[in-house]
Coordinates of C-alpha atoms in Angstrom, one line a residue:
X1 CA -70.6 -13.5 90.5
X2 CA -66.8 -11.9 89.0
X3 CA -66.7 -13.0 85.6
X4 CA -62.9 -14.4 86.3
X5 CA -64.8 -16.2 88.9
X6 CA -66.6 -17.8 87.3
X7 CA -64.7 -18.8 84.1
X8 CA -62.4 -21.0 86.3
X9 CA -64.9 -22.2 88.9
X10 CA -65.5 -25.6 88.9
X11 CA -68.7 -25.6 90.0
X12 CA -69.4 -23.9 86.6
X13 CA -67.1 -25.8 84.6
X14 CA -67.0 -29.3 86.2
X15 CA -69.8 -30.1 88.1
X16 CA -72.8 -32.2 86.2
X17 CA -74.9 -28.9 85.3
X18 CA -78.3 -30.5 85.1
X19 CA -77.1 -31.4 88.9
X20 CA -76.7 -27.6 89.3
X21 CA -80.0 -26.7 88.1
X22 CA -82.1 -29.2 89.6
X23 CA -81.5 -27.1 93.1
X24 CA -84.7 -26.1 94.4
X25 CA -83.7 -25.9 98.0
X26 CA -82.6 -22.3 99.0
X27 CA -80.8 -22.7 101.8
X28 CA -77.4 -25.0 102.6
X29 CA -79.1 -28.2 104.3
X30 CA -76.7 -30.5 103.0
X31 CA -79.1 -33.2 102.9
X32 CA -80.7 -30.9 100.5
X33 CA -77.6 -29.9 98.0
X34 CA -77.3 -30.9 94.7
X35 CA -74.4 -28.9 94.2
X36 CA -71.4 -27.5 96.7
X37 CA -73.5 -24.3 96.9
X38 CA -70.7 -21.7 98.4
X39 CA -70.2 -19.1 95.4
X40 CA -72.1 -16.8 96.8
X41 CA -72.2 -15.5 100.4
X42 CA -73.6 -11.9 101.7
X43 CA -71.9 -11.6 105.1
X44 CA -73.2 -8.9 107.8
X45 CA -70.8 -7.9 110.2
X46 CA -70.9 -5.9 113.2
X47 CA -68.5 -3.9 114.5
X48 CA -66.1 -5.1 116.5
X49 CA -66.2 -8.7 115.1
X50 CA -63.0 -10.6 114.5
X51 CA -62.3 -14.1 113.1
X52 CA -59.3 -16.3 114.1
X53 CA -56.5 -17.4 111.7
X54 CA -57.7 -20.1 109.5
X55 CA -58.2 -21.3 105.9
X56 CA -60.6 -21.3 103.9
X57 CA -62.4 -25.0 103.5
X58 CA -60.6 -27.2 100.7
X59 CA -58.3 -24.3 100.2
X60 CA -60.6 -22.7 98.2
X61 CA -59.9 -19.4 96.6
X62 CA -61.9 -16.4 98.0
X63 CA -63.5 -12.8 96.1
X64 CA -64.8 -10.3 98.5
X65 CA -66.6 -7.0 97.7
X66 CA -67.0 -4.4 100.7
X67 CA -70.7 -3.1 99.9
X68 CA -70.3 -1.0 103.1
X69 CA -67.9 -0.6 106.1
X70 CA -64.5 -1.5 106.7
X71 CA -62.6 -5.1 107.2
X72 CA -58.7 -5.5 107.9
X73 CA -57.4 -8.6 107.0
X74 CA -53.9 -10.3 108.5
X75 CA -52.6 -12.8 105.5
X76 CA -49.9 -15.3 106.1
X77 CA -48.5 -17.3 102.6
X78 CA -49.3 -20.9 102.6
X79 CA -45.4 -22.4 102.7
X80 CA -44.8 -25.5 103.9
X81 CA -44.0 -24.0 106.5
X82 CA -46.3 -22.3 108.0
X83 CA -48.8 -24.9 107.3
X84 CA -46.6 -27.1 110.0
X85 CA -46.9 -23.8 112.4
X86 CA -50.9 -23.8 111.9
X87 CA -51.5 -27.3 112.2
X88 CA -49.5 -27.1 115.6
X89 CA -51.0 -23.8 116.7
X90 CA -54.1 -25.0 116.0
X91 CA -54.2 -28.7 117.6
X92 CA -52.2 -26.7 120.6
X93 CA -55.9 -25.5 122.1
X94 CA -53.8 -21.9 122.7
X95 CA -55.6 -20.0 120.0
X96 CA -57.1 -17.5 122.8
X97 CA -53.5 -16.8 124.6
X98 CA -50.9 -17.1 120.6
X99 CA -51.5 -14.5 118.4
X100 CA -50.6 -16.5 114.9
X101 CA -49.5 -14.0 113.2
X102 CA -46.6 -13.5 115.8
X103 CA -45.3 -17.2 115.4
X104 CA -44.7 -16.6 111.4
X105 CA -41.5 -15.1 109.6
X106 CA -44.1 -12.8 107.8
X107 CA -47.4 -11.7 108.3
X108 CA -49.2 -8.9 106.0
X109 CA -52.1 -6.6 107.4
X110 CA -54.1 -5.0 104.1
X111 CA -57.8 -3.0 105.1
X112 CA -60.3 -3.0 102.8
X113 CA -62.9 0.1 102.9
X114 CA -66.1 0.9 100.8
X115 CA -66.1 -0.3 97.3
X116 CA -63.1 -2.6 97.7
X117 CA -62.9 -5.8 95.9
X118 CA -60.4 -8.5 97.3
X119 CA -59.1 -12.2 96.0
X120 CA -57.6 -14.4 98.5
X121 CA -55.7 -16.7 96.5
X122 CA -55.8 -20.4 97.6
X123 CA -54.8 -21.6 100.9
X124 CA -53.7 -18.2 102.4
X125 CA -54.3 -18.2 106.2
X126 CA -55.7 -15.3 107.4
X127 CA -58.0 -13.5 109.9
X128 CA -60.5 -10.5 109.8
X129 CA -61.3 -7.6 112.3
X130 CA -64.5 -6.0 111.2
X131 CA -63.9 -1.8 112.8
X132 CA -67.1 -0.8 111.1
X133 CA -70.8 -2.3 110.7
X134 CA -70.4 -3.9 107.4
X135 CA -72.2 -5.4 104.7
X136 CA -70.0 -7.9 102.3
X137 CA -70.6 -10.2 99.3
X138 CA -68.4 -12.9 98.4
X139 CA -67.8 -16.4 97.6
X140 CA -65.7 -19.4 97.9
X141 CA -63.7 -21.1 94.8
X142 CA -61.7 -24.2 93.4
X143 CA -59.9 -23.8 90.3
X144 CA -57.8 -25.8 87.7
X145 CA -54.4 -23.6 89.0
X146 CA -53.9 -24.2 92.6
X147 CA -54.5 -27.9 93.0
X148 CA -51.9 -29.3 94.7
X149 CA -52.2 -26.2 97.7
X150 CA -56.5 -27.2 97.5
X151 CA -55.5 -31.2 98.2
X152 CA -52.9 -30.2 101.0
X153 CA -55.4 -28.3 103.1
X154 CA -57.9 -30.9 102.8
X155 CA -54.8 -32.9 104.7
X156 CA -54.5 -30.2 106.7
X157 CA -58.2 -30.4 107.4
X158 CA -57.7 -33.9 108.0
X159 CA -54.7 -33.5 110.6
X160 CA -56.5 -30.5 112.8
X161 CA -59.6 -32.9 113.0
X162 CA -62.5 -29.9 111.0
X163 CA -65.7 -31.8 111.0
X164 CA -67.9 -33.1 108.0
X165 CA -70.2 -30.4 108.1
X166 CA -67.6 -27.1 107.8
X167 CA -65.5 -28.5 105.0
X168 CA -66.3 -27.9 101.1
X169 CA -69.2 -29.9 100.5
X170 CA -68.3 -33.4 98.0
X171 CA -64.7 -32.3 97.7
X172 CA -63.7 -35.6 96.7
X173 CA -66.6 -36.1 94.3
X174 CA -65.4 -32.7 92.6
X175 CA -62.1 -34.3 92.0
X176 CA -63.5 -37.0 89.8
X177 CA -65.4 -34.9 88.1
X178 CA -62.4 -32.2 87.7
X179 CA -60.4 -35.5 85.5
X180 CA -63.8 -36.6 83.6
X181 CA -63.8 -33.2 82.5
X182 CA -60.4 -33.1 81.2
X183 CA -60.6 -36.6 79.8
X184 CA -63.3 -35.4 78.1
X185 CA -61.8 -31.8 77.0
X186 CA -58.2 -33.5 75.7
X187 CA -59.4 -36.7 74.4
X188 CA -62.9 -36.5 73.5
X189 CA -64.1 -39.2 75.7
X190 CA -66.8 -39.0 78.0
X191 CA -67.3 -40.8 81.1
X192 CA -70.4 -39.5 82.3
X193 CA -73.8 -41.7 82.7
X194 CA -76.5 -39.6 82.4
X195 CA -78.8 -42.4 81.1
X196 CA -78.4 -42.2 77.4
X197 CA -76.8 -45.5 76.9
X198 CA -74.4 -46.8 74.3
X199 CA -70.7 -45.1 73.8
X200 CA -70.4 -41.6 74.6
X201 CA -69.7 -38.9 71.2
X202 CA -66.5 -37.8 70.9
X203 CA -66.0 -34.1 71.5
X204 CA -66.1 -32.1 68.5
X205 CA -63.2 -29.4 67.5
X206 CA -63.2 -27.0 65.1
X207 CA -58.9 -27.7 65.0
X208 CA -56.6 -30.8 65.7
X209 CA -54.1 -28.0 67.4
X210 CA -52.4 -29.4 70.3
X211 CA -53.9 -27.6 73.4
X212 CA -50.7 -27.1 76.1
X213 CA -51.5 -27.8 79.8
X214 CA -50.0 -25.4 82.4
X215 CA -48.0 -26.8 84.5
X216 CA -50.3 -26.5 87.8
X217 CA -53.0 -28.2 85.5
X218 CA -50.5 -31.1 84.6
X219 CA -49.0 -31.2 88.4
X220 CA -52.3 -30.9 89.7
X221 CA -54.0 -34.1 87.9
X222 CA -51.1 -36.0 89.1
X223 CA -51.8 -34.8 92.4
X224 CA -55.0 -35.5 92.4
X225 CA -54.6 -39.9 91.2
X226 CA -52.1 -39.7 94.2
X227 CA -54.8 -37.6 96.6
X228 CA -57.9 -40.5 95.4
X229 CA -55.5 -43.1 95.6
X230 CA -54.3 -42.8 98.8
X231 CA -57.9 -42.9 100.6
X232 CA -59.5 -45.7 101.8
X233 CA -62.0 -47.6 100.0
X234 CA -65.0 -46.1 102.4
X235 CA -63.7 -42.6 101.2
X236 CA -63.0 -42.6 97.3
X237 CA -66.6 -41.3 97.0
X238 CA -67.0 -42.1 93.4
X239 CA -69.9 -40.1 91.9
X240 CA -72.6 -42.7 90.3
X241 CA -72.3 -40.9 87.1
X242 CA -68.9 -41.8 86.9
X243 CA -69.2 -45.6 85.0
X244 CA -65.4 -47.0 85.1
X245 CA -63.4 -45.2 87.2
X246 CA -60.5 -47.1 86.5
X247 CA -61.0 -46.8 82.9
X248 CA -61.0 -42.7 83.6
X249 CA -58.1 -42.9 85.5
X250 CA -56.1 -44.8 82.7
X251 CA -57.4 -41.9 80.5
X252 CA -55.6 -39.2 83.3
X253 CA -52.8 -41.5 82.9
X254 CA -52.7 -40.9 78.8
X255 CA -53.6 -37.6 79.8
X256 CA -50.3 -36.6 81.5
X257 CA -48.2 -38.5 78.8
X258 CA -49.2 -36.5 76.4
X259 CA -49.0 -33.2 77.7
X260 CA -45.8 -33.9 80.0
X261 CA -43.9 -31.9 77.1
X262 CA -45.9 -28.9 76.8
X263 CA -45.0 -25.5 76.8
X264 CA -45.9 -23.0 79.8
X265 CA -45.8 -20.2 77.2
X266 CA -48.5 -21.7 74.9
X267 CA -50.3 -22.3 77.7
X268 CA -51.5 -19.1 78.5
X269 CA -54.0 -18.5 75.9
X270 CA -56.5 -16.9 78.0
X271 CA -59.5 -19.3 77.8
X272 CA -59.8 -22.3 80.1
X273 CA -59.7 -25.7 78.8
X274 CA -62.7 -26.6 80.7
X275 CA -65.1 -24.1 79.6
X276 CA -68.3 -23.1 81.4
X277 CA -71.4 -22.9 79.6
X278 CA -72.1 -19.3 77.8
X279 CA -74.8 -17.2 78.4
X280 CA -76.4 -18.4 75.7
X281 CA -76.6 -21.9 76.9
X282 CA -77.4 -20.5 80.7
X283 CA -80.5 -18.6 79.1
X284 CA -81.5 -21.5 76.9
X285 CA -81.3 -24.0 80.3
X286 CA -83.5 -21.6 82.6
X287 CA -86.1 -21.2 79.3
X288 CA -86.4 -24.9 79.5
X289 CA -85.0 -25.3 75.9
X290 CA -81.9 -27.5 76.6
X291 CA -82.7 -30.9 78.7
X292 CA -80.9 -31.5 81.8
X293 CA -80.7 -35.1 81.3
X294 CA -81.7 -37.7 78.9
X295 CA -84.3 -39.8 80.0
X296 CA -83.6 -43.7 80.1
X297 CA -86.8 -46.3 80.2
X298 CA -85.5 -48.8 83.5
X299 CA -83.2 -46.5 85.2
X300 CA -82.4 -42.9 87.0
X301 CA -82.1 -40.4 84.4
X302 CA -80.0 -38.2 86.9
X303 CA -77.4 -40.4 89.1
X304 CA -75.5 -37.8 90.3
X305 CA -73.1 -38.6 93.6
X306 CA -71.5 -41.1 95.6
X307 CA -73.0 -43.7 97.8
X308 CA -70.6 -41.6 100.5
X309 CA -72.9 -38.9 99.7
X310 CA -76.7 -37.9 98.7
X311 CA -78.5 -38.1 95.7
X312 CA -81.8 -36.9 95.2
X313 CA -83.4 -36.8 90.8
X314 CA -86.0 -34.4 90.4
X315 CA -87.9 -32.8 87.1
X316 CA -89.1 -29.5 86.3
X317 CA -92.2 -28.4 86.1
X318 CA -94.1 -25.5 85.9
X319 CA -92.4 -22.9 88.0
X320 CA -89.6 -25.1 88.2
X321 CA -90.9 -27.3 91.0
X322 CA -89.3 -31.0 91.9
X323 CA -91.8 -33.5 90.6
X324 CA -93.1 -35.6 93.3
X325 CA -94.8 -38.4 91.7
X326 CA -94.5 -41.0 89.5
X327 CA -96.3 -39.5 86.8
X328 CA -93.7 -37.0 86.2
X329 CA -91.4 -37.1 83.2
X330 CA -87.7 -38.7 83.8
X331 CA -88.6 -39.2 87.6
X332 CA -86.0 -41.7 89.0
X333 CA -85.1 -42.9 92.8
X334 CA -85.2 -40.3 95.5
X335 CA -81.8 -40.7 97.4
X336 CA -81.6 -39.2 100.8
X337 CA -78.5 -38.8 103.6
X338 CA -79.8 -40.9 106.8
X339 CA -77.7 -41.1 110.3
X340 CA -75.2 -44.1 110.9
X341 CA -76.3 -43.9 114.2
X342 CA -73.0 -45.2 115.5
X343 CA -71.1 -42.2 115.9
X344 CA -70.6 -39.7 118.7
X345 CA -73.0 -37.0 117.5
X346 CA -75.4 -40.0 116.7
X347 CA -75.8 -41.3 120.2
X348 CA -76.2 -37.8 121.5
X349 CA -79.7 -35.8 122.9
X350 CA -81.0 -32.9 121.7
X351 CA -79.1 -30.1 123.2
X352 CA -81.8 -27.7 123.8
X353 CA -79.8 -24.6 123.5
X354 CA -78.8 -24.5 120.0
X355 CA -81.3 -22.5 117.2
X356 CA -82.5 -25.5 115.9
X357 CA -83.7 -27.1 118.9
X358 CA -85.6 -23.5 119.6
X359 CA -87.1 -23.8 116.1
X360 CA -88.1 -27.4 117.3
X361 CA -92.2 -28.5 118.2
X362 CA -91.3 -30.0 121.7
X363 CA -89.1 -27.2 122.4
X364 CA -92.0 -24.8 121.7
X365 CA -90.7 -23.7 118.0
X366 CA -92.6 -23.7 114.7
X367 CA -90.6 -26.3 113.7
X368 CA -90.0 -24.8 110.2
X369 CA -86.4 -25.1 109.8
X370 CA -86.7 -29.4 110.4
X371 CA -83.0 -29.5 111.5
X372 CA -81.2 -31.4 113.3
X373 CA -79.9 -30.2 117.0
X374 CA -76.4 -28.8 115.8
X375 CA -74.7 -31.0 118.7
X376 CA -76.8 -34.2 117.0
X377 CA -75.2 -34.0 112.9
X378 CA -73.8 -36.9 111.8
X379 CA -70.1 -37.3 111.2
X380 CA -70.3 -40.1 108.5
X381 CA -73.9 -40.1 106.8
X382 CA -74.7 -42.8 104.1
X383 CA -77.4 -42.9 101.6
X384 CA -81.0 -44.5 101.5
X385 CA -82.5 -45.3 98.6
X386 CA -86.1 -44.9 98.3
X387 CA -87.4 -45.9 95.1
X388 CA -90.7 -44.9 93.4
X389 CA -92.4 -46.8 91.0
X390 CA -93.2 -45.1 88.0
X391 CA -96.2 -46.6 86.0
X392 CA -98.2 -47.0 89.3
X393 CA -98.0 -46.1 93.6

């Protein structure tokens, strides 16, 4: 991934990374997902192709690298504005017969050829013609300096009705990770479980320098207490390794006070506050050197999300296998998503048409892939908890 990238992603720099690299699963079955795996995406396009107006899921930020061919991209500036137009436009049902772009005040074309490298920057509507056969790597990003843009498309997500499964995976869980981490970072205090017990260290710097907040950093953790407050109960999706959240959120609270007087100018330093872990660290990790949780004697060494979402503990082994009995190191409860069986997808039957019900036994499949009929996903999966005993079976 671009280095830039990956400074500011908070995947890298927020998200639990023992979480991170306890992935085994290779593809994006969510049930299977420890991690909102969309940082890297190779795209084969055929020519001829072309994809709607739209924005990218959670108003994530975008890097694209033309390996070979040709796209042309239409970009339209996420005002106010034209947000009202595409929500409208879009719950219209007249996509096929309203050319988007022709509704706005101002609508850029750019083409990308061989070689190019492109950033969308967050919430930009846009659409792509592909005029060549092409072959494109890229990757989807949130970051600590487009915030309030990221919560307002989730709203926009909200209003134009995008299902579950085509949004950015734990979006809200991200958000309480994104004000742990700068609790943590600002005021030394951790509130992270990850089974140690006791009070958590404070963070260690080598000065007592007052670090200055940008002002879409300080903007955006306001934004996001008002974006968590405002959801229902059923929808605050607290991650398990979060122990108080009102206790973090007093912290965001003492947070903002202190850095409401900070200068923009000392602000741009260059580094991010919330740091991703060098290539050191990464290399130590993947050599098995550095733990990816402490182990606790009577509980989950790894809780990691909400009870709105999955959680599933493995341990490493040789090869980096999950560990799949109870004599395994650190092995906690196995957490998996399971069907409310309530809602419309729920009470529907197999389609028959779609790739999964082809890859499926009683459709005359291998049954390999072990997914759901695409018409059949759940709209609002909960957890069940299946716990293992560790001293006997």
């Amino acid at each position: 991934m671009i280095s830039p990238v990956r400074q500011i992603d908070w995947v890298d720099c927020v998200w639990p990374k023992h979480l991170k690299e306890s992935q085994t699963e290779s593809t994006n079955v969510i049930d299977e997902m420890m991690y909102p795996k969309v940082q890297k995406y190779c795209l084969m396009s055929v020519k001829g192709c072309y994809t709607d107006f739209h924005v990218d899921f959670g108003g994530t930020s975008v890097w694209y690298h033309i390996l070979k061919g040709s796209k042309i991209f239409w970009l339209i500036p996420p005002t106010e504005r034209n947000l009202q137009l595409y929500e409208h436009w879009v719950l219209s049902g007249k996509q096929a017969d309203v050319f988007f772009g022709d509704t706005v005040e101002k609508c850029g074309r750019v083409t990308l050829t061989s070689g190019n490298t492109f950033f969308i920057p967050t919430g930009w509507i846009h659409a792509v013609y592909t005029p060549l056969d092409s072959l494109v790597f890229g990757g989807n990003f949130l970051h600590s300096f487009g915030i309030d843009k990221q919560l307002k498309t989730a709203q926009v997500e909200d209003t134009t009705h995008v299902p579950q499964k085509f949004r950015y995976p734990f979006f809200t869980e991200m958000l309480w990770y994104v004000l742990e981490r700068y609790v943590h970072c600002l005021l030394g205090r951790s509130h992270l479980d990850e089974g140690g017990g006791g009070e958590p260290e404070p963070v260690k710097s080598g000065s007592n320098k007052h670090t200055h907040l940008t002002p879409q950093e300080l903007h955006g953790l306001k934004a996001i207490v008002m974006f968590l407050h405002s959801l229902p109960t059923n929808k605050k999706n607290v991650p398990e390794l979060i122990r108080d959240p009102i206790a973090l959120i007093q912290d965001v609270r003492t947070v903002v006070e202190q850095h409401r007087y900070d200068n923009p100018e000392f602000a741009v330093t260059g580094k991010s506050i919330l740091r991703s872990l060098d290539d050191s660290d990464r290399d130590q990790i993947r050599g098995g050197r550095m733990p990816l949780a402490k182990n606790c004697g009577n509980r989950s060494s790894t809780p990691m999300l909400s009870g709105a979402t999955k959680q599933k503990h493995s341990s490493r082994g040789e090869g980096g296998k999950v560990g799949n009995g109870g004599h395994q190191s650190g092995t906690g409860p196995r957490r998996r998503r399971t069907r409310c069986k309530k809602c419309e997808a729920c009470q529907r039957s197999d389609c028959g048409d779609c790739s999964f019900c082809h890859d499926m036994v009683k459709f005359g499949g291998s049954g390999r892939a072990k997914q759901t009929c695409i018409m059949r996903q759940c709209l609002q999966v909960s957890i069940l908890c299946i716990v293992n005993a560790l001293l006997c079976n």
